[in-house]
PDB file of C-alpha atoms in Angstrom:
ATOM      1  CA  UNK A  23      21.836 -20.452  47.358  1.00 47.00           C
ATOM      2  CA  UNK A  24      18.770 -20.055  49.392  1.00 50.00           C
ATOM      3  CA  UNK A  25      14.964 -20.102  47.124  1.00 52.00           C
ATOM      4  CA  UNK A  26      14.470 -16.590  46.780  1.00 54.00           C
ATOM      5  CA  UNK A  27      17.786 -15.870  45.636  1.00 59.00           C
ATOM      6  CA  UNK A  28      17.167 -17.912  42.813  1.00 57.00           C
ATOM      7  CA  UNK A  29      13.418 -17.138  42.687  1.00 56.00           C
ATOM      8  CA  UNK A  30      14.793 -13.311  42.151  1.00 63.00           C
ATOM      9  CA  UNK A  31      17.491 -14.465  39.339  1.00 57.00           C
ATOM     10  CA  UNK A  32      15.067 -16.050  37.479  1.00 58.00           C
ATOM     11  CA  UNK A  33      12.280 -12.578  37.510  1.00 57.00           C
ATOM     12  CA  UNK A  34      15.159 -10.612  36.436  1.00 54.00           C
ATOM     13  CA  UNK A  35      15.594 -13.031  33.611  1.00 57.00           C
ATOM     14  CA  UNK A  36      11.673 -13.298  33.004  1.00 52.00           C
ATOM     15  CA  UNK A  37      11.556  -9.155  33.130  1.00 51.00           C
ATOM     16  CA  UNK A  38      14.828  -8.866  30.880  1.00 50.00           C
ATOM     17  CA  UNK A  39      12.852 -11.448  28.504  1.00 53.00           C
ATOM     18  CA  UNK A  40       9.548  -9.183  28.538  1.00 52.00           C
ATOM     19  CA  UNK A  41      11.403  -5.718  28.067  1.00 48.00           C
ATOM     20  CA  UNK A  42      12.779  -7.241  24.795  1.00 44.00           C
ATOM     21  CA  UNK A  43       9.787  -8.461  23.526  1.00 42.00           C
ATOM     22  CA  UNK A  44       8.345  -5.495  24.005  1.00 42.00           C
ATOM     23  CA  UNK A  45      11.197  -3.393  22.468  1.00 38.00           C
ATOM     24  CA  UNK A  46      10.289  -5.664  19.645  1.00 39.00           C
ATOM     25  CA  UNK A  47       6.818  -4.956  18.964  1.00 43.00           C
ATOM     26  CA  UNK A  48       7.559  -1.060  19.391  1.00 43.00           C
ATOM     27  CA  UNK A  49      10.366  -0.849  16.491  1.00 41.00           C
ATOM     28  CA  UNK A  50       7.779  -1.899  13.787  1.00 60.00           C
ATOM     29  CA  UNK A  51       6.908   1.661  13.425  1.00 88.00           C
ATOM     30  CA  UNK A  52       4.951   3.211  10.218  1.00 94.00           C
ATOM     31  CA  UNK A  53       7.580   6.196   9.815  1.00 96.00           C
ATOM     32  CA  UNK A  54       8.200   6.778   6.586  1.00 97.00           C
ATOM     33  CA  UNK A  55       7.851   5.379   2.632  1.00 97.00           C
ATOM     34  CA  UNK A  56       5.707   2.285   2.236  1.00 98.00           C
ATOM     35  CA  UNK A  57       4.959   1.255  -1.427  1.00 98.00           C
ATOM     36  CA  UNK A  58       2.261  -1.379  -2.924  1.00 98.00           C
ATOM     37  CA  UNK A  59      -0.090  -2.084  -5.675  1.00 97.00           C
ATOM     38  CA  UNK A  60      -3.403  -2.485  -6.021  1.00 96.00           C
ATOM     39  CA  UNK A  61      -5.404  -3.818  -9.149  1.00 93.00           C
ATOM     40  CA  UNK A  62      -8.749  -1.615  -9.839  1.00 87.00           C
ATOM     41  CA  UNK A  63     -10.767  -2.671 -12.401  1.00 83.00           C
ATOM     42  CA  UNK A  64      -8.112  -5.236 -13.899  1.00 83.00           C
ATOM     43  CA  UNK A  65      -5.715  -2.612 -13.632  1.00 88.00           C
ATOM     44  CA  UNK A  66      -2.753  -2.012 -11.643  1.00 92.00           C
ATOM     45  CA  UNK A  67      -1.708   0.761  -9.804  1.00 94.00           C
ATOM     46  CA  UNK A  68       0.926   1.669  -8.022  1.00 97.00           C
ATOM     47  CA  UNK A  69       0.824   3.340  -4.583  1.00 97.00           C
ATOM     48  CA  UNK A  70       3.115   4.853  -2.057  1.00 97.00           C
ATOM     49  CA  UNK A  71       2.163   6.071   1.364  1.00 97.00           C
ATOM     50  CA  UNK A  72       4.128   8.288   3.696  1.00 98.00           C
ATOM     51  CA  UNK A  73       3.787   8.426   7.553  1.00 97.00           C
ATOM     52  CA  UNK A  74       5.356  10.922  10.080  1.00 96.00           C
ATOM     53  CA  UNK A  75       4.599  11.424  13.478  1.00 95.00           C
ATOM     54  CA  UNK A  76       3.009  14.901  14.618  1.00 92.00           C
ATOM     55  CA  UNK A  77       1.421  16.345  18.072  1.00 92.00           C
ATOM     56  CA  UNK A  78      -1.096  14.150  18.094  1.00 90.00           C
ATOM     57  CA  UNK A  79       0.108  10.756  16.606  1.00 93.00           C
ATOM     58  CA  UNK A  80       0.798  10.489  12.699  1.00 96.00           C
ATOM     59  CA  UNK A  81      -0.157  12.459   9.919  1.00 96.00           C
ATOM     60  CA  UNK A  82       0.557  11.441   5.935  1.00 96.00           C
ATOM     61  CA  UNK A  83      -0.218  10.964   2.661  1.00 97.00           C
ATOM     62  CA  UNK A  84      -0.942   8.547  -0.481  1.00 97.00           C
ATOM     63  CA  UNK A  85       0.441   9.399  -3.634  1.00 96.00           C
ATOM     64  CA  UNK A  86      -1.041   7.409  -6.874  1.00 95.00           C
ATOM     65  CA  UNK A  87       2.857   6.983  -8.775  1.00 96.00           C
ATOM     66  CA  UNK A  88       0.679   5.423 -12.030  1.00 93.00           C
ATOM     67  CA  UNK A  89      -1.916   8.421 -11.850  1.00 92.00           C
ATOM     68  CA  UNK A  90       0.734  11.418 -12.076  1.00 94.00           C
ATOM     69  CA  UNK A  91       2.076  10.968  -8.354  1.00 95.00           C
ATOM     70  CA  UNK A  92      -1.071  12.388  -7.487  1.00 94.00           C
ATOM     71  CA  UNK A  93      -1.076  12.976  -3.959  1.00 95.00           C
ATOM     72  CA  UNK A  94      -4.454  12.188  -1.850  1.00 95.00           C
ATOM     73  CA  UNK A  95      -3.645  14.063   1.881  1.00 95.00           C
ATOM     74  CA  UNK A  96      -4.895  11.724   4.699  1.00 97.00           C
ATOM     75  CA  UNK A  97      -7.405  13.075   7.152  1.00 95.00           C
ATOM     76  CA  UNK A  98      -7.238  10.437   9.196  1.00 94.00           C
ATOM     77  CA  UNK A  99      -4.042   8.022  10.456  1.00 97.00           C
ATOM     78  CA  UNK A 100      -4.616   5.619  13.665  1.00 96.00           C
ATOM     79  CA  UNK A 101      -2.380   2.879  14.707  1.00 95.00           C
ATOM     80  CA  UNK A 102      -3.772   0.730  17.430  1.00 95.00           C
ATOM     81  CA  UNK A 103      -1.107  -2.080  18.256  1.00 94.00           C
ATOM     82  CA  UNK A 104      -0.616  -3.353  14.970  1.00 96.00           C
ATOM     83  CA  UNK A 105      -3.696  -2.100  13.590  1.00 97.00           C
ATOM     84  CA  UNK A 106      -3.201   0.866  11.083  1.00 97.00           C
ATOM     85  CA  UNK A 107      -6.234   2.458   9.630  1.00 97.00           C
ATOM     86  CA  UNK A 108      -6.036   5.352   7.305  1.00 97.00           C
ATOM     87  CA  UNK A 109      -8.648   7.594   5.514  1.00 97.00           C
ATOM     88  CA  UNK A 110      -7.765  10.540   2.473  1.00 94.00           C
ATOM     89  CA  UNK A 111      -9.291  13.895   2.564  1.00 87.00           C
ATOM     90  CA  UNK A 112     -10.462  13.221  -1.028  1.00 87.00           C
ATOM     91  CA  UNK A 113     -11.494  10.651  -3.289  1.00 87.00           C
ATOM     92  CA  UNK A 114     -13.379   8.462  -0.747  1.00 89.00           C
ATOM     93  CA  UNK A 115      -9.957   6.376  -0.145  1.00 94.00           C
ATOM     94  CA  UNK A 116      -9.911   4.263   2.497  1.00 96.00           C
ATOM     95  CA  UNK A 117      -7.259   1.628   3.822  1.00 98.00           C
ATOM     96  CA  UNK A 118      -7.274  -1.051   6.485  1.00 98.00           C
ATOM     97  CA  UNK A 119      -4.265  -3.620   7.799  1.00 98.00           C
ATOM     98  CA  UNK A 120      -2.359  -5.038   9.814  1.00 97.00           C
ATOM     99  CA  UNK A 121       1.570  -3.742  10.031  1.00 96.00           C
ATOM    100  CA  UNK A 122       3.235  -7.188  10.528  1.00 93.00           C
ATOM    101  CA  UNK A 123       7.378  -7.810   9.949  1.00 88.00           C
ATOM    102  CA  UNK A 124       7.829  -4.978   8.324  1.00 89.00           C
ATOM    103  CA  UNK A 125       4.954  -5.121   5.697  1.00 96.00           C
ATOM    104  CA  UNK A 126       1.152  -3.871   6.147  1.00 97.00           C
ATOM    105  CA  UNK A 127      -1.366  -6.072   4.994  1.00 98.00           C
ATOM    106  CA  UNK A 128      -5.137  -5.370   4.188  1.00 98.00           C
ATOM    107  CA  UNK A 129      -7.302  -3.782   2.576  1.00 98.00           C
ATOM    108  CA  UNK A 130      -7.971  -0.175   0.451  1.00 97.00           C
ATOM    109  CA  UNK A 131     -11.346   0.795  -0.035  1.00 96.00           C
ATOM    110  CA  UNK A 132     -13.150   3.344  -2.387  1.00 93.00           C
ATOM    111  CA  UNK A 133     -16.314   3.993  -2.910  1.00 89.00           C
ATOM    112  CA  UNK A 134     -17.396   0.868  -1.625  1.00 90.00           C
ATOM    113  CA  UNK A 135     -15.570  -1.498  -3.419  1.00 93.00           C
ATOM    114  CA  UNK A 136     -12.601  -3.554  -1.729  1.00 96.00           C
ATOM    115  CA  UNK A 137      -9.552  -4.449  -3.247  1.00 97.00           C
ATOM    116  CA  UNK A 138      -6.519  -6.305  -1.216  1.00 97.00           C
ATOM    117  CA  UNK A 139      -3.431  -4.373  -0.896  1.00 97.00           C
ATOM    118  CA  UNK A 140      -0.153  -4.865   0.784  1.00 97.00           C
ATOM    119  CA  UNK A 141       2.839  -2.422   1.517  1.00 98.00           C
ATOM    120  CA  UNK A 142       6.168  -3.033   1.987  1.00 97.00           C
ATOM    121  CA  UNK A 143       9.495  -1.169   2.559  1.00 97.00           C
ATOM    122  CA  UNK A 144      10.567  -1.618  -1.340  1.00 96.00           C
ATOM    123  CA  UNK A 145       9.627   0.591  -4.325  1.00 95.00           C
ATOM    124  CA  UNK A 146       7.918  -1.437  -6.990  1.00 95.00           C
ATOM    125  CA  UNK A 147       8.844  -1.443 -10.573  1.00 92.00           C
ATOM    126  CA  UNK A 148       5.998  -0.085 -13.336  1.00 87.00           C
ATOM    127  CA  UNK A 149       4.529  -3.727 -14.562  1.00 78.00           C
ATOM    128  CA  UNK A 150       5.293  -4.729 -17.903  1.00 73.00           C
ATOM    129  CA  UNK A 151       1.760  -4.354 -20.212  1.00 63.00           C
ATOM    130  CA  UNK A 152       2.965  -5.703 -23.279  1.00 58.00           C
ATOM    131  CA  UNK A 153      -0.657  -7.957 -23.728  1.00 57.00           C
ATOM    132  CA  UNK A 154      -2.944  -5.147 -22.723  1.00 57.00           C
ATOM    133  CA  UNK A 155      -0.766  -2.706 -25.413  1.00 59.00           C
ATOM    134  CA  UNK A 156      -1.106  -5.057 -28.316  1.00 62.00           C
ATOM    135  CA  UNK A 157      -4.826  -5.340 -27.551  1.00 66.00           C
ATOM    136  CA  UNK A 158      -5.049  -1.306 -27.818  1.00 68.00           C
ATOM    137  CA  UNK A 159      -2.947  -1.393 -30.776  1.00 67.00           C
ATOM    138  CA  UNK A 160      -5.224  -3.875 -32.785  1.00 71.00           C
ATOM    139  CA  UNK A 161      -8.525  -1.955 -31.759  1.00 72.00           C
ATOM    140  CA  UNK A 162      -6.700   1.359 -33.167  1.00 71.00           C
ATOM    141  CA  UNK A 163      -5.455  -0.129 -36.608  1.00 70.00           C
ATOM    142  CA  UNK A 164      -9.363  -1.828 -36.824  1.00 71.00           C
ATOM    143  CA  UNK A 165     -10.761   1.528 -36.471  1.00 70.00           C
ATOM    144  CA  UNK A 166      -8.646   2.818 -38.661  1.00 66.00           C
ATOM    145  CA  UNK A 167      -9.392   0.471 -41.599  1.00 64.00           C
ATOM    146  CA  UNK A 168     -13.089   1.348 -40.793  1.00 64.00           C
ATOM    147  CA  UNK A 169     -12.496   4.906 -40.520  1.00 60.00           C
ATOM    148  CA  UNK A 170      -9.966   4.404 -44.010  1.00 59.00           C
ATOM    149  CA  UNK A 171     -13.030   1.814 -45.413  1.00 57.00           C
ATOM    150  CA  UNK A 172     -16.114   4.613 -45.048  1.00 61.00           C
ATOM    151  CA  UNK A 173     -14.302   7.497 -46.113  1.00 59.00           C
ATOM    152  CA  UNK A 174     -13.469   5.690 -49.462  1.00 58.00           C
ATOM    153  CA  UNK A 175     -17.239   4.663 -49.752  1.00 60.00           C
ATOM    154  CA  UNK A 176     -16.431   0.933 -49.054  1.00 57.00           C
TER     155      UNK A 176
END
């Protein structure tokens, strides 16, 4: 074999090599159901977000599951290499990450304040309060001894 016979096997392994690596980083794609949770004010809340693709690159929209499925429309939907950044018509919603094996991780911001959220491929189960519901419990049976306590002149 003479050099550039092997010089040209070894491009059209280098090229084969680059293609798939590139193939790679194109299939992590934001299509479709992503689902996280946030905690706001001590409080969690679940959140799913749904990408499609449209004319002019994506469109989608944020739906609060623990708020009603409220759905917040996004304005605004840009992904830049592996950089996703999203903004909702309403509500001041804002979220920032980085879509990375199959999960997006970063940030949601409202009204200022920044709480770290991450989004995955897997629907997430309602968390379990049992703590925080005992808590309300006792503050409603205190009240009502003092409510039961003033109406009997005690």
């Amino acid at each position: 074999l003479s050099g550039g016979t092997v010089l040209t096997a070894i491009e059209k392994i280098l090229f084969a090599l680059a293609f798939c690596c590139a193939q790679a980083v194109m299939a992590q794609d934001i299509l479709g159901d992503w689902y996280g949770m946030v905690k706001m004010g001590g409080m969690p809340l679940r959140l799913s977000v749904n990408f499609s693709k449209n004319d002019t690159g994506y469109s989608g929209k944020m739906i609060s599951i623990d708020q009603g499925n409220s759905v917040l429309p996004l304005a605004y939907v840009r992904l830049e290499g592996t950089s996703l950044r999203v903004k909702t018509t309403v509500a001041g919603v804002e979220y920032e990450g980085t879509l990375k094996d199959q999960a997006l991780e970063g940030y949601l911001t409202q009204n200022g304040a920044k709480f770290p959220l991450s989004f995955g491929r897997q629907r997430i189960e309602k968390p379990e309060m049992k703590r925080l519901h005992r808590r309300k419990m006792r503050k409603r049976k205190q009240k009502t001894r003092l409510s039961s306590n003033e109406s009997h002149g005690k």
